PDB file of N, CA and C in Angstrom:
ATOM      1  N   UNK A   5      87.152  93.776 134.383  1.00  0.00           N
ATOM      2  CA  UNK A   5      88.522  94.100 133.998  1.00  0.00           C
ATOM      3  C   UNK A   5      88.552  94.725 132.609  1.00  0.00           C
ATOM      4  N   UNK A   6      89.531  95.543 132.387  1.00  0.00           N
ATOM      5  CA  UNK A   6      89.690  96.235 131.107  1.00  0.00           C
ATOM      6  C   UNK A   6      90.000  95.262 129.963  1.00  0.00           C
ATOM      7  N   UNK A   7      90.780  94.215 130.246  1.00  0.00           N
ATOM      8  CA  UNK A   7      91.179  93.268 129.201  1.00  0.00           C
ATOM      9  C   UNK A   7      89.958  92.564 128.620  1.00  0.00           C
ATOM     10  N   UNK A   8      89.047  92.136 129.467  1.00  0.00           N
ATOM     11  CA  UNK A   8      87.859  91.440 128.986  1.00  0.00           C
ATOM     12  C   UNK A   8      86.964  92.380 128.194  1.00  0.00           C
ATOM     13  N   UNK A   9      86.891  93.629 128.604  1.00  0.00           N
ATOM     14  CA  UNK A   9      86.102  94.607 127.852  1.00  0.00           C
ATOM     15  C   UNK A   9      86.648  94.810 126.457  1.00  0.00           C
ATOM     16  N   UNK A  10      87.979  94.909 126.344  1.00  0.00           N
ATOM     17  CA  UNK A  10      88.601  95.073 125.026  1.00  0.00           C
ATOM     18  C   UNK A  10      88.430  93.811 124.195  1.00  0.00           C
ATOM     19  N   UNK A  11      88.489  92.642 124.836  1.00  0.00           N
ATOM     20  CA  UNK A  11      88.315  91.385 124.120  1.00  0.00           C
ATOM     21  C   UNK A  11      86.900  91.286 123.556  1.00  0.00           C
ATOM     22  N   UNK A  12      85.924  91.716 124.338  1.00  0.00           N
ATOM     23  CA  UNK A  12      84.541  91.687 123.858  1.00  0.00           C
ATOM     24  C   UNK A  12      84.332  92.674 122.715  1.00  0.00           C
ATOM     25  N   UNK A  13      85.015  93.812 122.772  1.00  0.00           N
ATOM     26  CA  UNK A  13      84.842  94.840 121.746  1.00  0.00           C
ATOM     27  C   UNK A  13      85.540  94.464 120.440  1.00  0.00           C
ATOM     28  N   UNK A  14      86.780  93.993 120.524  1.00  0.00           N
ATOM     29  CA  UNK A  14      87.596  93.789 119.331  1.00  0.00           C
ATOM     30  C   UNK A  14      87.662  92.338 118.862  1.00  0.00           C
ATOM     31  N   UNK A  15      87.395  91.389 119.708  1.00  0.00           N
ATOM     32  CA  UNK A  15      87.490  89.980 119.322  1.00  0.00           C
ATOM     33  C   UNK A  15      88.905  89.457 119.496  1.00  0.00           C
ATOM     34  N   UNK A  16      89.161  88.276 118.930  1.00  0.00           N
ATOM     35  CA  UNK A  16      90.431  87.589 119.163  1.00  0.00           C
ATOM     36  C   UNK A  16      91.623  88.353 118.587  1.00  0.00           C
ATOM     37  N   UNK A  17      91.524  88.796 117.344  1.00  0.00           N
ATOM     38  CA  UNK A  17      92.647  89.480 116.703  1.00  0.00           C
ATOM     39  C   UNK A  17      92.328  90.931 116.366  1.00  0.00           C
ATOM     40  N   UNK A  18      91.152  91.397 116.733  1.00  0.00           N
ATOM     41  CA  UNK A  18      90.719  92.741 116.361  1.00  0.00           C
ATOM     42  C   UNK A  18      91.559  93.843 116.977  1.00  0.00           C
ATOM     43  N   UNK A  19      92.051  93.641 118.200  1.00  0.00           N
ATOM     44  CA  UNK A  19      92.857  94.676 118.846  1.00  0.00           C
ATOM     45  C   UNK A  19      94.178  94.849 118.111  1.00  0.00           C
ATOM     46  N   UNK A  20      94.785  93.743 117.686  1.00  0.00           N
ATOM     47  CA  UNK A  20      96.031  93.844 116.904  1.00  0.00           C
ATOM     48  C   UNK A  20      95.766  94.551 115.581  1.00  0.00           C
ATOM     49  N   UNK A  21      94.623  94.258 114.950  1.00  0.00           N
ATOM     50  CA  UNK A  21      94.279  94.912 113.687  1.00  0.00           C
ATOM     51  C   UNK A  21      94.066  96.405 113.898  1.00  0.00           C
ATOM     52  N   UNK A  22      93.416  96.774 115.005  1.00  0.00           N
ATOM     53  CA  UNK A  22      93.164  98.188 115.282  1.00  0.00           C
ATOM     54  C   UNK A  22      94.475  98.934 115.518  1.00  0.00           C
ATOM     55  N   UNK A  23      95.407  98.308 116.234  1.00  0.00           N
ATOM     56  CA  UNK A  23      96.703  98.944 116.476  1.00  0.00           C
ATOM     57  C   UNK A  23      97.526  99.013 115.195  1.00  0.00           C
ATOM     58  N   UNK A  24      97.448  97.984 114.360  1.00  0.00           N
ATOM     59  CA  UNK A  24      98.200  97.970 113.106  1.00  0.00           C
ATOM     60  C   UNK A  24      97.657  99.006 112.133  1.00  0.00           C
ATOM     61  N   UNK A  25      96.362  99.242 112.176  1.00  0.00           N
ATOM     62  CA  UNK A  25      95.741 100.209 111.259  1.00  0.00           C
ATOM     63  C   UNK A  25      96.293 101.612 111.479  1.00  0.00           C
ATOM     64  N   UNK A  26      96.660 101.927 112.715  1.00  0.00           N
ATOM     65  CA  UNK A  26      97.218 103.250 113.014  1.00  0.00           C
ATOM     66  C   UNK A  26      98.598 103.444 112.388  1.00  0.00           C
ATOM     67  N   UNK A  27      99.309 102.364 112.124  1.00  0.00           N
ATOM     68  CA  UNK A  27     100.664 102.466 111.585  1.00  0.00           C
ATOM     69  C   UNK A  27     100.693 102.499 110.061  1.00  0.00           C
ATOM     70  N   UNK A  28      99.566 102.214 109.414  1.00  0.00           N
ATOM     71  CA  UNK A  28      99.503 102.237 107.951  1.00  0.00           C
ATOM     72  C   UNK A  28      99.269 103.677 107.507  1.00  0.00           C
ATOM     73  N   UNK A  29     100.093 104.190 106.604  1.00  0.00           N
ATOM     74  CA  UNK A  29      99.900 105.570 106.163  1.00  0.00           C
ATOM     75  C   UNK A  29      98.603 105.730 105.379  1.00  0.00           C
ATOM     76  N   UNK A  30      97.943 106.880 105.568  1.00  0.00           N
ATOM     77  CA  UNK A  30      96.697 107.150 104.865  1.00  0.00           C
ATOM     78  C   UNK A  30      96.955 107.498 103.403  1.00  0.00           C
ATOM     79  N   UNK A  31      98.101 108.126 103.133  1.00  0.00           N
ATOM     80  CA  UNK A  31      98.418 108.582 101.780  1.00  0.00           C
ATOM     81  C   UNK A  31      99.845 108.186 101.447  1.00  0.00           C
ATOM     82  N   UNK A  32     100.051 107.695 100.238  1.00  0.00           N
ATOM     83  CA  UNK A  32     101.397 107.425  99.737  1.00  0.00           C
ATOM     84  C   UNK A  32     101.708 108.442  98.649  1.00  0.00           C
ATOM     85  N   UNK A  33     102.851 109.081  98.761  1.00  0.00           N
ATOM     86  CA  UNK A  33     103.242 110.077  97.773  1.00  0.00           C
ATOM     87  C   UNK A  33     104.396 109.552  96.939  1.00  0.00           C
ATOM     88  N   UNK A  34     104.280 109.735  95.658  1.00  0.00           N
ATOM     89  CA  UNK A  34     105.350 109.355  94.751  1.00  0.00           C
ATOM     90  C   UNK A  34     105.679 110.565  93.896  1.00  0.00           C
ATOM     91  N   UNK A  35     106.949 110.925  93.869  1.00  0.00           N
ATOM     92  CA  UNK A  35     107.349 112.101  93.106  1.00  0.00           C
ATOM     93  C   UNK A  35     107.654 111.769  91.651  1.00  0.00           C
ATOM     94  N   UNK A  36     107.678 110.495  91.313  1.00  0.00           N
ATOM     95  CA  UNK A  36     107.924 110.129  89.919  1.00  0.00           C
ATOM     96  C   UNK A  36     106.869 109.126  89.465  1.00  0.00           C
ATOM     97  N   UNK A  37     106.697 109.041  88.157  1.00  0.00           N
ATOM     98  CA  UNK A  37     105.736 108.099  87.588  1.00  0.00           C
ATOM     99  C   UNK A  37     106.409 106.808  87.152  1.00  0.00           C
ATOM    100  N   UNK A  38     107.690 106.657  87.449  1.00  0.00           N
ATOM    101  CA  UNK A  38     108.451 105.492  86.998  1.00  0.00           C
ATOM    102  C   UNK A  38     107.848 104.185  87.520  1.00  0.00           C
ATOM    103  N   UNK A  39     107.333 104.190  88.709  1.00  0.00           N
ATOM    104  CA  UNK A  39     106.740 102.981  89.293  1.00  0.00           C
ATOM    105  C   UNK A  39     105.623 102.460  88.394  1.00  0.00           C
ATOM    106  N   UNK A  40     104.783 103.359  87.916  1.00  0.00           N
ATOM    107  CA  UNK A  40     103.650 102.959  87.089  1.00  0.00           C
ATOM    108  C   UNK A  40     104.093 102.595  85.678  1.00  0.00           C
ATOM    109  N   UNK A  41     105.069 103.294  85.156  1.00  0.00           N
ATOM    110  CA  UNK A  41     105.520 103.040  83.791  1.00  0.00           C
ATOM    111  C   UNK A  41     106.209 101.688  83.674  1.00  0.00           C
ATOM    112  N   UNK A  42     107.025 101.327  84.637  1.00  0.00           N
ATOM    113  CA  UNK A  42     107.729 100.040  84.607  1.00  0.00           C
ATOM    114  C   UNK A  42     106.731  98.902  84.740  1.00  0.00           C
ATOM    115  N   UNK A  43     105.738  99.058  85.568  1.00  0.00           N
ATOM    116  CA  UNK A  43     104.751  97.997  85.780  1.00  0.00           C
ATOM    117  C   UNK A  43     103.951  97.734  84.509  1.00  0.00           C
ATOM    118  N   UNK A  44     103.597  98.770  83.781  1.00  0.00           N
ATOM    119  CA  UNK A  44     102.807  98.590  82.561  1.00  0.00           C
ATOM    120  C   UNK A  44     103.596  97.870  81.477  1.00  0.00           C
ATOM    121  N   UNK A  45     104.902  98.038  81.445  1.00  0.00           N
ATOM    122  CA  UNK A  45     105.711  97.363  80.435  1.00  0.00           C
ATOM    123  C   UNK A  45     105.753  95.857  80.670  1.00  0.00           C
ATOM    124  N   UNK A  46     105.653  95.429  81.919  1.00  0.00           N
ATOM    125  CA  UNK A  46     105.706  94.003  82.238  1.00  0.00           C
ATOM    126  C   UNK A  46     104.419  93.293  81.844  1.00  0.00           C
ATOM    127  N   UNK A  47     103.296  93.995  81.860  1.00  0.00           N
ATOM    128  CA  UNK A  47     101.997  93.365  81.550  1.00  0.00           C
ATOM    129  C   UNK A  47     101.815  93.066  80.113  1.00  0.00           C
TER     130      UNK A  47
END
């Protein structure tokens, strides 16, 4: 069966991790530097 093959390949939670990885963006774009400037003031 296909389910057992995927279970052997990915493990108990590996299939969920593989599917979740596709939804995470490869690149984050920020048009302003305000995020970094505010964070440095708190440190």
